Amino acid sequence: MKKKLLFIAALFMLLNTAMAQNETSTISADRPGMSTGTDVMPKGKIQWETGVGYESVGGSATYTLNNTLLRYGLVDRAEIRVGMDLLHEGSTTGLSALNVGTKISLVENRGWIPAVSLMANMQSPHIGNKSFLPSHLAPQLYILCQNQVTEWMNIGYNIGAEWDGAVAEPSTFGAICLGFSITENLGCFVESYNYFHSQGNIYAMDFGFNWVILSNLQLDIAANLSLQEMQNHMMVSGGIAWLIS
């Protein structure tokens, strides 16, 4: 009973703190979904994005007990990003590799000209549980694009290269995402994302909802499906994004 009361009190304090933030701020989160939007944190602003997830592949389950991404607007049009997950797989529980990176806004959306951003990340082979670490530094590089088609619909598309820290050849990542505004505060999305590699390709899709309950607080839920083996692979997730300042 005490634990329940403490949880309710903590949740109330979180919401109360969020409501005290600048109500003119508008949150723009990089979750949920596998693709990433082009928006960059304003200079001096910090945002916390976190959630939980479950993934099943051929009967083997991985639980994301917590995934956290911190984004900070370092200068105009550029942010720094730090992320790490707490995972449970089989009998192993521990932290994933530390992921540090940046996102830089290059071009703003004007008519048919898309917004364009560049994102680069690096996974460390030294920080985290050894069961979840890459063997070597694992860089990731993406070009992010987005067009606002109408007031209620946008289309985003990503292309990138991801190294896993084990082999020299990267996987090519590609995604296309349709986003829809159902109401002023409720949105949904559906996207296709794919990995291409000489050792095998992955074709998948995901979909979900996001609900902006305050101008600086968003809740989300999403599900992923394999287009190759729907019966053997699925993933669900849910989380929160909080524009702290």
CSV table of C-alpha atoms in Angstrom, one decimal:
chain,number,residue,atom,x,y,z
A,1,MET,CA,0.0,0.0,0.0
A,2,LYS,CA,2.8,2.4,0.9
A,3,LYS,CA,4.5,1.7,-2.5
A,4,LYS,CA,1.3,2.5,-4.3
A,5,LEU,CA,0.9,5.8,-2.4
A,6,LEU,CA,4.5,6.7,-3.1
A,7,PHE,CA,4.0,6.0,-6.8
A,8,ILE,CA,0.8,8.1,-7.0
A,9,ALA,CA,2.6,10.9,-5.1
A,10,ALA,CA,5.6,10.8,-7.5
A,11,LEU,CA,3.3,10.8,-10.5
A,12,PHE,CA,1.4,13.8,-9.1
A,13,MET,CA,4.7,15.7,-8.5
A,14,LEU,CA,5.8,14.9,-12.1
A,15,LEU,CA,2.6,16.2,-13.6
A,16,ASN,CA,2.5,19.2,-11.3
A,17,THR,CA,6.1,20.1,-12.2
A,18,ALA,CA,5.3,19.7,-15.9
A,19,MET,CA,2.3,22.0,-15.7
A,20,ALA,CA,4.5,24.6,-14.1
A,21,GLN,CA,6.7,24.8,-17.1
A,22,ASN,CA,6.4,27.4,-19.8
A,23,GLU,CA,3.0,26.7,-21.4
A,24,THR,CA,4.1,28.4,-24.7
A,25,SER,CA,6.6,25.6,-25.3
A,26,THR,CA,5.5,22.9,-27.8
A,27,ILE,CA,6.9,19.4,-27.4
A,28,SER,CA,8.3,17.6,-30.4
A,29,ALA,CA,9.5,14.1,-29.5
A,30,ASP,CA,11.6,11.6,-31.5
A,31,ARG,CA,9.5,8.7,-30.0
A,32,PRO,CA,7.6,6.5,-30.8
A,33,GLY,CA,8.6,4.8,-34.0
A,34,MET,CA,11.8,3.6,-35.7
A,35,SER,CA,12.2,6.7,-37.9
A,36,THR,CA,13.4,10.0,-36.5
A,37,GLY,CA,11.9,13.4,-37.2
A,38,THR,CA,13.9,16.5,-38.3
A,39,ASP,CA,13.0,18.8,-35.4
A,40,VAL,CA,16.0,19.9,-33.3
A,41,MET,CA,15.8,21.1,-29.7
A,42,PRO,CA,15.9,24.9,-29.3
A,43,LYS,CA,19.1,26.3,-27.8
A,44,GLY,CA,19.2,25.8,-24.0
A,45,LYS,CA,16.2,23.4,-23.9
A,46,ILE,CA,16.4,19.9,-22.5
A,47,GLN,CA,14.0,17.0,-23.1
A,48,TRP,CA,13.7,13.6,-21.5
A,49,GLU,CA,12.2,10.8,-23.6
A,50,THR,CA,11.7,7.4,-21.9
A,51,GLY,CA,9.7,4.3,-22.1
A,52,VAL,CA,9.3,0.5,-21.8
A,53,GLY,CA,9.0,-2.2,-24.4
A,54,TYR,CA,8.7,-5.9,-25.1
A,55,GLU,CA,10.1,-7.7,-28.2
A,56,SER,CA,9.6,-11.4,-29.1
A,57,VAL,CA,11.8,-13.0,-31.9
A,58,GLY,CA,11.2,-16.6,-32.6
A,59,GLY,CA,10.1,-17.3,-29.0
A,60,SER,CA,13.0,-15.4,-27.5
A,61,ALA,CA,11.9,-12.3,-25.5
A,62,THR,CA,13.7,-9.1,-24.7
A,63,TYR,CA,12.3,-6.6,-22.2
A,64,THR,CA,13.2,-3.0,-22.3
A,65,LEU,CA,12.7,-2.1,-18.7
A,66,ASN,CA,13.7,1.5,-19.4
A,67,ASN,CA,15.0,3.3,-22.4
A,68,THR,CA,16.1,6.9,-21.9
A,69,LEU,CA,17.1,9.6,-24.4
A,70,LEU,CA,18.2,13.0,-23.2
A,71,ARG,CA,18.3,15.8,-25.8
A,72,TYR,CA,19.8,19.2,-25.2
A,73,GLY,CA,19.8,22.2,-27.6
A,74,LEU,CA,23.5,23.1,-27.6
A,75,VAL,CA,23.4,25.9,-30.1
A,76,ASP,CA,20.8,27.1,-32.7
A,77,ARG,CA,19.9,24.3,-35.0
A,78,ALA,CA,22.0,21.7,-33.2
A,79,GLU,CA,21.4,19.3,-30.3
A,80,ILE,CA,23.4,16.7,-28.4
A,81,ARG,CA,21.8,13.4,-27.6
A,82,VAL,CA,22.7,10.8,-24.9
A,83,GLY,CA,20.8,7.5,-24.6
A,84,MET,CA,21.0,4.2,-22.8
A,85,ASP,CA,18.6,1.3,-22.2
A,86,LEU,CA,18.0,-1.1,-19.3
A,87,LEU,CA,17.4,-4.5,-20.8
A,88,HIS,CA,16.4,-8.0,-19.7
A,89,GLU,CA,17.0,-10.9,-22.0
A,90,GLY,CA,17.0,-14.5,-20.8
A,91,SER,CA,18.7,-14.5,-17.4
A,92,THR,CA,20.6,-11.3,-18.1
A,93,THR,CA,19.6,-7.8,-16.9
A,94,GLY,CA,21.8,-4.8,-17.6
A,95,LEU,CA,22.5,-1.6,-19.4
A,96,SER,CA,22.9,-1.4,-23.1
A,97,ALA,CA,25.8,0.4,-24.8
A,98,LEU,CA,26.0,4.2,-24.1
A,99,ASN,CA,24.9,6.1,-27.2
A,100,VAL,CA,26.1,9.6,-27.7
A,101,GLY,CA,25.3,11.8,-30.8
A,102,THR,CA,24.0,14.9,-32.4
A,103,LYS,CA,21.3,16.1,-34.7
A,104,ILE,CA,21.8,19.2,-36.9
A,105,SER,CA,19.1,21.0,-38.8
A,106,LEU,CA,20.3,21.8,-42.3
A,107,VAL,CA,17.2,22.9,-44.3
A,108,GLU,CA,13.7,24.0,-43.3
A,109,ASN,CA,10.5,22.8,-45.1
A,110,ARG,CA,9.4,25.2,-47.8
A,111,GLY,CA,6.7,23.9,-50.1
A,112,TRP,CA,8.0,20.8,-51.9
A,113,ILE,CA,11.5,21.3,-50.4
A,114,PRO,CA,11.7,19.1,-47.4
A,115,ALA,CA,13.1,19.9,-44.0
A,116,VAL,CA,16.5,18.1,-43.8
A,117,SER,CA,18.6,17.2,-40.7
A,118,LEU,CA,21.7,15.2,-40.2
A,119,MET,CA,22.0,12.8,-37.2
A,120,ALA,CA,25.1,11.0,-36.1
A,121,ASN,CA,25.4,8.6,-33.1
A,122,MET,CA,28.2,6.5,-31.6
A,123,GLN,CA,27.7,3.4,-29.4
A,124,SER,CA,30.5,2.7,-26.9
A,125,PRO,CA,31.9,-0.8,-26.5
A,126,HIS,CA,33.1,0.1,-22.9
A,127,ILE,CA,30.0,1.4,-21.0
A,128,GLY,CA,27.2,-1.0,-20.2
A,129,ASN,CA,26.6,-4.7,-19.6
A,130,LYS,CA,29.1,-6.8,-21.6
A,131,SER,CA,26.3,-9.0,-22.9
A,132,PHE,CA,24.8,-6.0,-24.7
A,133,LEU,CA,27.9,-4.2,-25.8
A,134,PRO,CA,29.3,-4.1,-29.4
A,135,SER,CA,32.8,-5.4,-29.9
A,136,HIS,CA,34.1,-2.1,-31.3
A,137,LEU,CA,32.8,1.5,-31.6
A,138,ALA,CA,29.5,1.4,-33.5
A,139,PRO,CA,28.7,4.6,-35.4
A,140,GLN,CA,25.4,5.5,-37.0
A,141,LEU,CA,24.8,8.2,-39.6
A,142,TYR,CA,21.4,9.3,-41.0
A,143,ILE,CA,19.9,11.9,-43.3
A,144,LEU,CA,16.4,12.8,-42.0
A,145,CYS,CA,13.8,14.5,-44.2
A,146,GLN,CA,10.2,15.6,-43.7
A,147,ASN,CA,7.4,17.4,-45.7
A,148,GLN,CA,4.3,18.9,-44.2
A,149,VAL,CA,1.8,17.8,-46.8
A,150,THR,CA,-1.4,19.4,-45.2
A,151,GLU,CA,-2.2,20.8,-41.8
A,152,TRP,CA,-3.1,17.3,-40.6
A,153,MET,CA,-0.6,15.1,-42.5
A,154,ASN,CA,3.2,14.9,-42.9
A,155,ILE,CA,5.5,12.5,-44.5
A,156,GLY,CA,9.0,11.7,-43.1
A,157,TYR,CA,11.8,9.6,-44.7
A,158,ASN,CA,15.1,8.5,-43.4
A,159,ILE,CA,18.2,6.9,-44.9
A,160,GLY,CA,21.3,5.9,-43.0
A,161,ALA,CA,24.1,3.6,-42.4
A,162,GLU,CA,24.5,1.6,-39.1
A,163,TRP,CA,27.6,-0.3,-38.0
A,164,ASP,CA,27.1,-3.0,-35.4
A,165,GLY,CA,30.7,-3.0,-34.0
A,166,ALA,CA,31.3,-6.5,-35.2
A,167,VAL,CA,31.7,-6.4,-38.9
A,168,ALA,CA,33.1,-3.7,-41.1
A,169,GLU,CA,30.2,-3.6,-43.5
A,170,PRO,CA,27.3,-1.4,-42.3
A,171,SER,CA,23.6,-2.1,-42.7
A,172,THR,CA,21.6,0.4,-44.8
A,173,PHE,CA,18.6,1.7,-42.9
A,174,GLY,CA,15.6,3.2,-44.8
A,175,ALA,CA,12.2,4.3,-43.4
A,176,ILE,CA,9.2,6.2,-44.6
A,177,CYS,CA,6.6,7.4,-42.1
A,178,LEU,CA,3.1,8.9,-42.5
A,179,GLY,CA,2.0,11.1,-39.6
A,180,PHE,CA,-1.6,12.2,-39.0
A,181,SER,CA,-3.2,14.7,-36.6
A,182,ILE,CA,-6.5,13.3,-35.4
A,183,THR,CA,-7.1,16.2,-33.1
A,184,GLU,CA,-5.0,19.2,-32.0
A,185,ASN,CA,-3.4,17.0,-29.3
A,186,LEU,CA,-3.8,13.4,-30.6
A,187,GLY,CA,-1.8,12.0,-33.5
A,188,CYS,CA,-1.0,8.7,-35.1
A,189,PHE,CA,1.5,7.3,-37.5
A,190,VAL,CA,2.3,4.3,-39.7
A,191,GLU,CA,5.7,3.6,-41.2
A,192,SER,CA,7.7,1.1,-43.0
A,193,TYR,CA,11.4,0.6,-42.0
A,194,ASN,CA,13.9,-1.7,-43.5
A,195,TYR,CA,17.5,-2.9,-43.0
A,196,PHE,CA,19.6,-4.0,-46.0
A,197,HIS,CA,22.8,-6.1,-45.5
A,198,SER,CA,24.7,-8.7,-47.4
A,199,GLN,CA,24.0,-11.2,-44.6
A,200,GLY,CA,20.2,-10.6,-44.9
A,201,ASN,CA,17.5,-8.0,-45.1
A,202,ILE,CA,14.8,-7.0,-42.6
A,203,TYR,CA,11.4,-5.6,-43.7
A,204,ALA,CA,9.1,-4.4,-41.0
A,205,MET,CA,6.4,-1.8,-40.1
A,206,ASP,CA,5.2,-0.1,-37.0
A,207,PHE,CA,2.3,2.1,-36.0
A,208,GLY,CA,1.1,4.0,-33.0
A,209,PHE,CA,-0.4,7.0,-31.2
A,210,ASN,CA,0.9,10.0,-29.4
A,211,TRP,CA,-1.1,12.2,-27.1
A,212,VAL,CA,0.1,15.7,-26.0
A,213,ILE,CA,-1.5,16.1,-22.6
A,214,LEU,CA,0.3,19.3,-21.9
A,215,SER,CA,2.3,21.6,-24.2
A,216,ASN,CA,5.5,20.0,-22.8
A,217,LEU,CA,4.4,16.5,-22.0
A,218,GLN,CA,3.5,13.7,-24.4
A,219,LEU,CA,2.4,10.0,-23.9
A,220,ASP,CA,2.8,7.4,-26.7
A,221,ILE,CA,2.2,3.8,-27.6
A,222,ALA,CA,3.4,1.8,-30.6
A,223,ALA,CA,3.6,-1.7,-32.1
A,224,ASN,CA,6.1,-3.2,-34.6
A,225,LEU,CA,5.6,-6.2,-36.9
A,226,SER,CA,7.9,-8.1,-39.1
A,227,LEU,CA,6.7,-8.3,-42.7
A,228,GLN,CA,8.7,-11.5,-43.2
A,229,GLU,CA,7.7,-13.5,-40.2
A,230,MET,CA,4.7,-11.9,-38.6
A,231,GLN,CA,4.0,-15.0,-36.4
A,232,ASN,CA,7.6,-15.0,-35.1
A,233,HIS,CA,8.4,-11.4,-34.4
A,234,MET,CA,6.5,-8.6,-32.7
A,235,MET,CA,7.3,-5.6,-30.5
A,236,VAL,CA,5.2,-3.2,-28.4
A,237,SER,CA,6.3,-0.1,-26.5
A,238,GLY,CA,5.0,2.8,-24.6
A,239,GLY,CA,6.5,5.9,-23.1
A,240,ILE,CA,6.6,9.6,-22.3
A,241,ALA,CA,8.5,12.6,-23.5
A,242,TRP,CA,8.9,15.6,-21.2
A,243,LEU,CA,10.3,19.0,-22.3
A,244,ILE,CA,11.8,19.9,-18.9
A,245,SER,CA,12.9,23.5,-19.7
